[in-house]
mmCIF file with all atom_site columns, C-alpha atoms in Angstrom:
data_model
loop_
_atom_site.group_PDB
_atom_site.id
_atom_site.type_symbol
_atom_site.label_atom_id
_atom_site.label_alt_id
_atom_site.label_comp_id
_atom_site.label_asym_id
_atom_site.label_entity_id
_atom_site.label_seq_id
_atom_site.pdbx_PDB_ins_code
_atom_site.Cartn_x
_atom_site.Cartn_y
_atom_site.Cartn_z
_atom_site.occupancy
_atom_site.B_iso_or_equiv
_atom_site.pdbx_formal_charge
_atom_site.auth_seq_id
_atom_site.auth_comp_id
_atom_site.auth_asym_id
_atom_site.auth_atom_id
_atom_site.pdbx_PDB_model_num
ATOM 1   C CA . MET A 1 1   ? 45.577 24.988 21.192 1.00 62.00 ? 1   MET A CA 1
ATOM 2   C CA . ASP A 1 2   ? 46.426 26.127 24.708 1.00 67.00 ? 2   ASP A CA 1
ATOM 3   C CA . VAL A 1 3   ? 48.224 23.351 26.641 1.00 69.00 ? 3   VAL A CA 1
ATOM 4   C CA . GLY A 1 4   ? 49.337 25.309 29.704 1.00 69.00 ? 4   GLY A CA 1
ATOM 5   C CA . LEU A 1 5   ? 52.340 23.220 30.801 1.00 68.00 ? 5   LEU A CA 1
ATOM 6   C CA . PRO A 1 6   ? 55.697 24.877 31.613 1.00 74.00 ? 6   PRO A CA 1
ATOM 7   C CA . ASP A 1 7   ? 57.541 23.279 28.658 1.00 79.00 ? 7   ASP A CA 1
ATOM 8   C CA . HIS A 1 8   ? 54.448 22.915 26.473 1.00 76.00 ? 8   HIS A CA 1
ATOM 9   C CA . VAL A 1 9   ? 52.654 26.254 26.525 1.00 79.00 ? 9   VAL A CA 1
ATOM 10  C CA . ALA A 1 10  ? 50.700 25.939 23.282 1.00 84.00 ? 10  ALA A CA 1
ATOM 11  C CA . ARG A 1 11  ? 50.432 23.641 20.281 1.00 85.00 ? 11  ARG A CA 1
ATOM 12  C CA . HIS A 1 12  ? 49.745 24.387 16.614 1.00 87.00 ? 12  HIS A CA 1
ATOM 13  C CA . ILE A 1 13  ? 48.571 21.419 14.551 1.00 87.00 ? 13  ILE A CA 1
ATOM 14  C CA . VAL A 1 14  ? 49.405 21.942 10.894 1.00 93.00 ? 14  VAL A CA 1
ATOM 15  C CA . PRO A 1 15  ? 47.774 19.506 8.439  1.00 92.00 ? 15  PRO A CA 1
ATOM 16  C CA . HIS A 1 16  ? 49.563 20.889 5.357  1.00 93.00 ? 16  HIS A CA 1
ATOM 17  C CA . PRO A 1 17  ? 52.950 22.384 6.347  1.00 95.00 ? 17  PRO A CA 1
ATOM 18  C CA . THR A 1 18  ? 53.866 24.139 3.114  1.00 94.00 ? 18  THR A CA 1
ATOM 19  C CA . PRO A 1 19  ? 56.965 26.352 3.035  1.00 94.00 ? 19  PRO A CA 1
ATOM 20  C CA . ALA A 1 20  ? 54.712 29.441 3.138  1.00 94.00 ? 20  ALA A CA 1
ATOM 21  C CA . VAL A 1 21  ? 52.846 28.164 6.204  1.00 94.00 ? 21  VAL A CA 1
ATOM 22  C CA . LEU A 1 22  ? 56.115 27.317 7.984  1.00 94.00 ? 22  LEU A CA 1
ATOM 23  C CA . THR A 1 23  ? 57.547 30.758 7.193  1.00 92.00 ? 23  THR A CA 1
ATOM 24  C CA . ARG A 1 24  ? 54.432 32.493 8.564  1.00 92.00 ? 24  ARG A CA 1
ATOM 25  C CA . LEU A 1 25  ? 54.370 30.360 11.733 1.00 90.00 ? 25  LEU A CA 1
ATOM 26  C CA . THR A 1 26  ? 58.068 30.562 12.520 1.00 89.00 ? 26  THR A CA 1
ATOM 27  C CA . ARG A 1 27  ? 57.980 34.359 12.139 1.00 90.00 ? 27  ARG A CA 1
ATOM 28  C CA . SER A 1 28  ? 54.841 34.870 14.231 1.00 91.00 ? 28  SER A CA 1
ATOM 29  C CA . VAL A 1 29  ? 55.403 32.336 17.030 1.00 91.00 ? 29  VAL A CA 1
ATOM 30  C CA . THR A 1 30  ? 57.786 33.810 19.614 1.00 91.00 ? 30  THR A CA 1
ATOM 31  C CA . THR A 1 31  ? 56.878 32.109 22.911 1.00 90.00 ? 31  THR A CA 1
ATOM 32  C CA . PRO A 1 32  ? 59.373 29.433 23.991 1.00 92.00 ? 32  PRO A CA 1
ATOM 33  C CA . GLY A 1 33  ? 57.635 26.166 24.764 1.00 92.00 ? 33  GLY A CA 1
ATOM 34  C CA . THR A 1 34  ? 55.284 26.498 21.802 1.00 92.00 ? 34  THR A CA 1
ATOM 35  C CA . TRP A 1 35  ? 55.023 23.317 19.761 1.00 92.00 ? 35  TRP A CA 1
ATOM 36  C CA . LEU A 1 36  ? 54.308 22.695 16.105 1.00 94.00 ? 36  LEU A CA 1
ATOM 37  C CA . LYS A 1 37  ? 52.748 19.337 15.206 1.00 93.00 ? 37  LYS A CA 1
ATOM 38  C CA . LEU A 1 38  ? 53.353 19.029 11.483 1.00 96.00 ? 38  LEU A CA 1
ATOM 39  C CA . CYS A 1 39  ? 51.710 16.371 9.291  1.00 95.00 ? 39  CYS A CA 1
ATOM 40  C CA . ALA A 1 40  ? 54.872 15.491 7.394  1.00 96.00 ? 40  ALA A CA 1
ATOM 41  C CA . PRO A 1 41  ? 58.154 13.650 7.975  1.00 96.00 ? 41  PRO A CA 1
ATOM 42  C CA . ALA A 1 42  ? 61.021 15.615 9.546  1.00 96.00 ? 42  ALA A CA 1
ATOM 43  C CA . GLU A 1 43  ? 63.078 15.708 6.354  1.00 95.00 ? 43  GLU A CA 1
ATOM 44  C CA . ALA A 1 44  ? 60.233 17.521 4.584  1.00 95.00 ? 44  ALA A CA 1
ATOM 45  C CA . VAL A 1 45  ? 59.842 20.297 7.172  1.00 96.00 ? 45  VAL A CA 1
ATOM 46  C CA . ALA A 1 46  ? 63.293 20.695 8.766  1.00 95.00 ? 46  ALA A CA 1
ATOM 47  C CA . PRO A 1 47  ? 64.540 23.079 6.036  1.00 94.00 ? 47  PRO A CA 1
ATOM 48  C CA . GLY A 1 48  ? 61.704 25.481 6.930  1.00 93.00 ? 48  GLY A CA 1
ATOM 49  C CA . LEU A 1 49  ? 62.592 25.653 10.641 1.00 93.00 ? 49  LEU A CA 1
ATOM 50  C CA . SER A 1 50  ? 65.233 27.933 12.121 1.00 90.00 ? 50  SER A CA 1
ATOM 51  C CA . SER A 1 51  ? 67.823 26.767 14.662 1.00 92.00 ? 51  SER A CA 1
ATOM 52  C CA . LYS A 1 52  ? 65.501 27.957 17.471 1.00 93.00 ? 52  LYS A CA 1
ATOM 53  C CA . TRP A 1 53  ? 63.193 24.996 16.752 1.00 95.00 ? 53  TRP A CA 1
ATOM 54  C CA . ARG A 1 54  ? 64.112 21.578 18.156 1.00 96.00 ? 54  ARG A CA 1
ATOM 55  C CA . ILE A 1 55  ? 62.725 18.619 16.249 1.00 97.00 ? 55  ILE A CA 1
ATOM 56  C CA . GLN A 1 56  ? 61.529 15.844 18.549 1.00 95.00 ? 56  GLN A CA 1
ATOM 57  C CA . ASP A 1 57  ? 61.400 12.081 18.061 1.00 95.00 ? 57  ASP A CA 1
ATOM 58  C CA . PRO A 1 58  ? 59.221 10.886 15.165 1.00 95.00 ? 58  PRO A CA 1
ATOM 59  C CA . GLU A 1 59  ? 55.477 10.662 15.742 1.00 95.00 ? 59  GLU A CA 1
ATOM 60  C CA . PHE A 1 60  ? 52.578 9.210  13.780 1.00 96.00 ? 60  PHE A CA 1
ATOM 61  C CA . MET A 1 61  ? 49.032 10.413 13.188 1.00 95.00 ? 61  MET A CA 1
ATOM 62  C CA . MET A 1 62  ? 46.817 7.358  13.536 1.00 97.00 ? 62  MET A CA 1
ATOM 63  C CA . THR A 1 63  ? 43.131 6.756  12.875 1.00 97.00 ? 63  THR A CA 1
ATOM 64  C CA . THR A 1 64  ? 40.519 4.102  13.600 1.00 98.00 ? 64  THR A CA 1
ATOM 65  C CA . THR A 1 65  ? 36.828 3.363  13.364 1.00 97.00 ? 65  THR A CA 1
ATOM 66  C CA . LEU A 1 66  ? 35.465 3.376  16.902 1.00 97.00 ? 66  LEU A CA 1
ATOM 67  C CA . THR A 1 67  ? 33.643 0.387  18.342 1.00 93.00 ? 67  THR A CA 1
ATOM 68  C CA . ARG A 1 68  ? 31.844 -0.306 21.570 1.00 92.00 ? 68  ARG A CA 1
ATOM 69  C CA . ALA A 1 69  ? 33.468 -2.881 23.811 1.00 87.00 ? 69  ALA A CA 1
ATOM 70  C CA . ALA A 1 70  ? 32.973 -3.353 27.514 1.00 84.00 ? 70  ALA A CA 1
ATOM 71  C CA . PRO A 1 71  ? 36.445 -2.782 28.966 1.00 90.00 ? 71  PRO A CA 1
ATOM 72  C CA . ARG A 1 72  ? 37.196 -4.445 32.279 1.00 92.00 ? 72  ARG A CA 1
ATOM 73  C CA . ALA A 1 73  ? 39.620 -3.072 34.790 1.00 95.00 ? 73  ALA A CA 1
ATOM 74  C CA . PRO A 1 74  ? 42.184 -5.641 35.930 1.00 94.00 ? 74  PRO A CA 1
ATOM 75  C CA . ALA A 1 75  ? 42.077 -6.823 39.534 1.00 95.00 ? 75  ALA A CA 1
ATOM 76  C CA . GLY A 1 76  ? 43.281 -4.095 41.875 1.00 95.00 ? 76  GLY A CA 1
ATOM 77  C CA . TYR A 1 77  ? 42.191 -1.235 39.593 1.00 97.00 ? 77  TYR A CA 1
ATOM 78  C CA . THR A 1 78  ? 38.992 0.765  39.172 1.00 97.00 ? 78  THR A CA 1
ATOM 79  C CA . LEU A 1 79  ? 37.980 2.397  35.877 1.00 97.00 ? 79  LEU A CA 1
ATOM 80  C CA . ALA A 1 80  ? 36.663 5.963  36.215 1.00 97.00 ? 80  ALA A CA 1
ATOM 81  C CA . ILE A 1 81  ? 35.248 7.892  33.245 1.00 97.00 ? 81  ILE A CA 1
ATOM 82  C CA . THR A 1 82  ? 34.422 11.577 33.599 1.00 97.00 ? 82  THR A CA 1
ATOM 83  C CA . THR A 1 83  ? 33.488 14.398 31.237 1.00 96.00 ? 83  THR A CA 1
ATOM 84  C CA . ARG A 1 84  ? 34.269 18.025 31.950 1.00 94.00 ? 84  ARG A CA 1
ATOM 85  C CA . SER A 1 85  ? 34.229 20.967 29.543 1.00 91.00 ? 85  SER A CA 1
ATOM 86  C CA . ASN A 1 86  ? 33.656 18.651 26.560 1.00 91.00 ? 86  ASN A CA 1
ATOM 87  C CA . VAL A 1 87  ? 36.728 16.503 27.386 1.00 94.00 ? 87  VAL A CA 1
ATOM 88  C CA . THR A 1 88  ? 36.144 12.905 28.454 1.00 96.00 ? 88  THR A CA 1
ATOM 89  C CA . ALA A 1 89  ? 38.844 11.207 30.528 1.00 97.00 ? 89  ALA A CA 1
ATOM 90  C CA . ALA A 1 90  ? 39.310 7.552  31.373 1.00 98.00 ? 90  ALA A CA 1
ATOM 91  C CA . ARG A 1 91  ? 41.455 6.746  34.402 1.00 98.00 ? 91  ARG A CA 1
ATOM 92  C CA . LEU A 1 92  ? 42.478 3.485  35.984 1.00 98.00 ? 92  LEU A CA 1
ATOM 93  C CA . LEU A 1 93  ? 42.881 4.031  39.706 1.00 98.00 ? 93  LEU A CA 1
ATOM 94  C CA . THR A 1 94  ? 44.625 1.882  42.297 1.00 97.00 ? 94  THR A CA 1
ATOM 95  C CA . ALA A 1 95  ? 42.894 0.966  45.564 1.00 95.00 ? 95  ALA A CA 1
ATOM 96  C CA . ALA A 1 96  ? 44.724 3.953  47.110 1.00 95.00 ? 96  ALA A CA 1
ATOM 97  C CA . GLY A 1 97  ? 43.266 6.297  44.469 1.00 94.00 ? 97  GLY A CA 1
ATOM 98  C CA . GLU A 1 98  ? 46.541 6.715  42.547 1.00 97.00 ? 98  GLU A CA 1
ATOM 99  C CA . VAL A 1 99  ? 46.205 7.217  38.776 1.00 98.00 ? 99  VAL A CA 1
ATOM 100 C CA . ALA A 1 100 ? 47.874 4.178  37.201 1.00 98.00 ? 100 ALA A CA 1
ATOM 101 C CA . ALA A 1 101 ? 46.858 4.926  33.599 1.00 98.00 ? 101 ALA A CA 1
ATOM 102 C CA . ARG A 1 102 ? 44.882 7.621  31.864 1.00 97.00 ? 102 ARG A CA 1
ATOM 103 C CA . GLY A 1 103 ? 43.791 9.084  28.558 1.00 96.00 ? 103 GLY A CA 1
ATOM 104 C CA . GLN A 1 104 ? 41.265 11.571 27.242 1.00 96.00 ? 104 GLN A CA 1
ATOM 105 C CA . PHE A 1 105 ? 39.397 12.638 24.146 1.00 95.00 ? 105 PHE A CA 1
ATOM 106 C CA . ALA A 1 106 ? 37.606 15.688 22.815 1.00 94.00 ? 106 ALA A CA 1
ATOM 107 C CA . PRO A 1 107 ? 34.985 15.460 20.073 1.00 94.00 ? 107 PRO A CA 1
ATOM 108 C CA . SER A 1 108 ? 35.140 17.256 16.755 1.00 91.00 ? 108 SER A CA 1
ATOM 109 C CA . GLY A 1 109 ? 31.929 16.401 14.952 1.00 93.00 ? 109 GLY A CA 1
ATOM 110 C CA . ARG A 1 110 ? 31.739 12.604 14.521 1.00 96.00 ? 110 ARG A CA 1
ATOM 111 C CA . THR A 1 111 ? 35.475 12.282 15.219 1.00 96.00 ? 111 THR A CA 1
ATOM 112 C CA . VAL A 1 112 ? 37.237 12.286 18.576 1.00 96.00 ? 112 VAL A CA 1
ATOM 113 C CA . VAL A 1 113 ? 40.809 13.373 19.172 1.00 94.00 ? 113 VAL A CA 1
ATOM 114 C CA . VAL A 1 114 ? 42.509 11.095 21.712 1.00 96.00 ? 114 VAL A CA 1
ATOM 115 C CA . ASP A 1 115 ? 45.286 12.698 23.756 1.00 91.00 ? 115 ASP A CA 1
ATOM 116 C CA . GLN A 1 116 ? 47.525 12.291 26.790 1.00 91.00 ? 116 GLN A CA 1
ATOM 117 C CA . VAL A 1 117 ? 47.349 8.506  26.992 1.00 95.00 ? 117 VAL A CA 1
ATOM 118 C CA . GLU A 1 118 ? 49.903 7.326  29.512 1.00 95.00 ? 118 GLU A CA 1
ATOM 119 C CA . THR A 1 119 ? 50.588 4.601  32.036 1.00 96.00 ? 119 THR A CA 1
ATOM 120 C CA . ALA A 1 120 ? 52.526 5.378  35.226 1.00 97.00 ? 120 ALA A CA 1
ATOM 121 C CA . ALA A 1 121 ? 55.971 3.764  35.336 1.00 95.00 ? 121 ALA A CA 1
ATOM 122 C CA . GLY A 1 122 ? 55.141 1.367  38.173 1.00 95.00 ? 122 GLY A CA 1
ATOM 123 C CA . HIS A 1 123 ? 52.056 0.052  36.367 1.00 97.00 ? 123 HIS A CA 1
ATOM 124 C CA . ARG A 1 124 ? 53.331 -0.669 32.859 1.00 94.00 ? 124 ARG A CA 1
ATOM 125 C CA . ARG A 1 125 ? 53.136 -4.035 31.073 1.00 92.00 ? 125 ARG A CA 1
ATOM 126 C CA . ARG A 1 126 ? 49.833 -4.963 32.730 1.00 93.00 ? 126 ARG A CA 1
ATOM 127 C CA . GLY A 1 127 ? 47.444 -4.168 29.873 1.00 93.00 ? 127 GLY A CA 1
ATOM 128 C CA . LEU A 1 128 ? 46.285 -0.890 31.432 1.00 96.00 ? 128 LEU A CA 1
ATOM 129 C CA . GLY A 1 129 ? 46.858 1.128  28.245 1.00 94.00 ? 129 GLY A CA 1
ATOM 130 C CA . THR A 1 130 ? 44.642 -1.290 26.357 1.00 94.00 ? 130 THR A CA 1
ATOM 131 C CA . VAL A 1 131 ? 41.856 -0.896 28.933 1.00 96.00 ? 131 VAL A CA 1
ATOM 132 C CA . VAL A 1 132 ? 42.099 2.906  28.789 1.00 97.00 ? 132 VAL A CA 1
ATOM 133 C CA . MET A 1 133 ? 41.986 2.907  24.973 1.00 96.00 ? 133 MET A CA 1
ATOM 134 C CA . GLN A 1 134 ? 39.020 0.507  24.911 1.00 95.00 ? 134 GLN A CA 1
ATOM 135 C CA . ALA A 1 135 ? 37.202 2.663  27.472 1.00 97.00 ? 135 ALA A CA 1
ATOM 136 C CA . LEU A 1 136 ? 37.819 5.824  25.442 1.00 97.00 ? 136 LEU A CA 1
ATOM 137 C CA . ALA A 1 137 ? 36.721 4.197  22.160 1.00 96.00 ? 137 ALA A CA 1
ATOM 138 C CA . SER A 1 138 ? 33.614 2.634  23.692 1.00 96.00 ? 138 SER A CA 1
ATOM 139 C CA . THR A 1 139 ? 32.583 5.841  25.464 1.00 96.00 ? 139 THR A CA 1
ATOM 140 C CA . ALA A 1 140 ? 33.110 7.931  22.331 1.00 97.00 ? 140 ALA A CA 1
ATOM 141 C CA . ALA A 1 141 ? 31.138 5.451  20.193 1.00 97.00 ? 141 ALA A CA 1
ATOM 142 C CA . SER A 1 142 ? 28.281 5.483  22.712 1.00 95.00 ? 142 SER A CA 1
ATOM 143 C CA . MET A 1 143 ? 28.232 9.294  22.372 1.00 95.00 ? 143 MET A CA 1
ATOM 144 C CA . GLY A 1 144 ? 27.808 8.996  18.592 1.00 96.00 ? 144 GLY A CA 1
ATOM 145 C CA . ALA A 1 145 ? 31.411 9.347  17.426 1.00 97.00 ? 145 ALA A CA 1
ATOM 146 C CA . ARG A 1 146 ? 32.503 7.195  14.507 1.00 97.00 ? 146 ARG A CA 1
ATOM 147 C CA . ASP A 1 147 ? 36.215 7.821  14.086 1.00 98.00 ? 147 ASP A CA 1
ATOM 148 C CA . GLY A 1 148 ? 39.219 8.371  16.300 1.00 97.00 ? 148 GLY A CA 1
ATOM 149 C CA . VAL A 1 149 ? 42.441 10.217 15.606 1.00 96.00 ? 149 VAL A CA 1
ATOM 150 C CA . LEU A 1 150 ? 45.583 10.533 17.716 1.00 95.00 ? 150 LEU A CA 1
ATOM 151 C CA . VAL A 1 151 ? 49.274 11.291 17.466 1.00 93.00 ? 151 VAL A CA 1
ATOM 152 C CA . ALA A 1 152 ? 51.440 8.444  18.719 1.00 95.00 ? 152 ALA A CA 1
ATOM 153 C CA . THR A 1 153 ? 55.046 8.131  19.737 1.00 93.00 ? 153 THR A CA 1
ATOM 154 C CA . ALA A 1 154 ? 57.005 5.218  18.288 1.00 92.00 ? 154 ALA A CA 1
ATOM 155 C CA . ALA A 1 155 ? 56.385 3.259  21.509 1.00 88.00 ? 155 ALA A CA 1
ATOM 156 C CA . GLY A 1 156 ? 52.664 4.086  21.541 1.00 92.00 ? 156 GLY A CA 1
ATOM 157 C CA . ARG A 1 157 ? 52.299 3.193  17.874 1.00 95.00 ? 157 ARG A CA 1
ATOM 158 C CA . ALA A 1 158 ? 52.849 -0.497 18.651 1.00 90.00 ? 158 ALA A CA 1
ATOM 159 C CA . LEU A 1 159 ? 50.038 -0.544 21.226 1.00 89.00 ? 159 LEU A CA 1
ATOM 160 C CA . TYR A 1 160 ? 47.616 1.341  19.003 1.00 95.00 ? 160 TYR A CA 1
ATOM 161 C CA . GLU A 1 161 ? 48.290 -0.922 16.016 1.00 96.00 ? 161 GLU A CA 1
ATOM 162 C CA . THR A 1 162 ? 47.396 -3.979 18.130 1.00 94.00 ? 162 THR A CA 1
ATOM 163 C CA . LEU A 1 163 ? 44.091 -2.227 18.892 1.00 94.00 ? 163 LEU A CA 1
ATOM 164 C CA . GLY A 1 164 ? 43.264 -1.666 15.217 1.00 95.00 ? 164 GLY A CA 1
ATOM 165 C CA . TRP A 1 165 ? 44.615 1.854  14.687 1.00 97.00 ? 165 TRP A CA 1
ATOM 166 C CA . SER A 1 166 ? 46.388 2.616  11.377 1.00 98.00 ? 166 SER A CA 1
ATOM 167 C CA . VAL A 1 167 ? 49.085 5.147  10.536 1.00 97.00 ? 167 VAL A CA 1
ATOM 168 C CA . HIS A 1 168 ? 47.591 7.976  8.489  1.00 95.00 ? 168 HIS A CA 1
ATOM 169 C CA . THR A 1 169 ? 50.729 10.108 8.147  1.00 94.00 ? 169 THR A CA 1
ATOM 170 C CA . PRO A 1 170 ? 54.123 10.594 9.783  1.00 96.00 ? 170 PRO A CA 1
ATOM 171 C CA . MET A 1 171 ? 54.255 13.608 12.096 1.00 96.00 ? 171 MET A CA 1
ATOM 172 C CA . THR A 1 172 ? 57.024 15.948 13.085 1.00 97.00 ? 172 THR A CA 1
ATOM 173 C CA . ALA A 1 173 ? 56.917 17.728 16.417 1.00 95.00 ? 173 ALA A CA 1
ATOM 174 C CA . ALA A 1 174 ? 59.101 20.817 16.863 1.00 96.00 ? 174 ALA A CA 1
ATOM 175 C CA . VAL A 1 175 ? 59.381 22.985 19.960 1.00 95.00 ? 175 VAL A CA 1
ATOM 176 C CA . LEU A 1 176 ? 60.539 26.606 20.096 1.00 95.00 ? 176 LEU A CA 1
ATOM 177 C CA . THR A 1 177 ? 63.487 27.057 22.460 1.00 92.00 ? 177 THR A CA 1
ATOM 178 C CA . LEU A 1 178 ? 65.084 30.197 23.837 1.00 78.00 ? 178 LEU A CA 1
#
């Protein structure tokens, strides 16, 4: 998957990181800033990665059954939902038009992959992440999706669990350095 950020050029999602798969990937991937998202705990995949790969903090693949709920933006924020090139984004905007929180999803059959959920530092602890997640789930369900999947950080995991998401598998993220 092309990501296009300076330190996150591309991402390979590997559902079954066998030693053979890791050997093939680590020999063929040569662009610094390329990430591997491996569906396994770090201790299971670290032996298959050379010293050029930096293992990141633990992550978790999470899943849920999507439901429709009418999310409400808190006072002082406006909820904007847009779809472009098959990616639907939910943004909570301040009165000045600043993005306070955001997230997006892309469909894959009856499943959506939720990505890039974040709340700006000055707007945290106000329930904005919950509103964004409810907006994404409701929008996806109204489009016919049944299930959601995402990869969460340890901090994000707590929010998602309160919203009914369950850990499917631990994930290991590794980035190729120079």
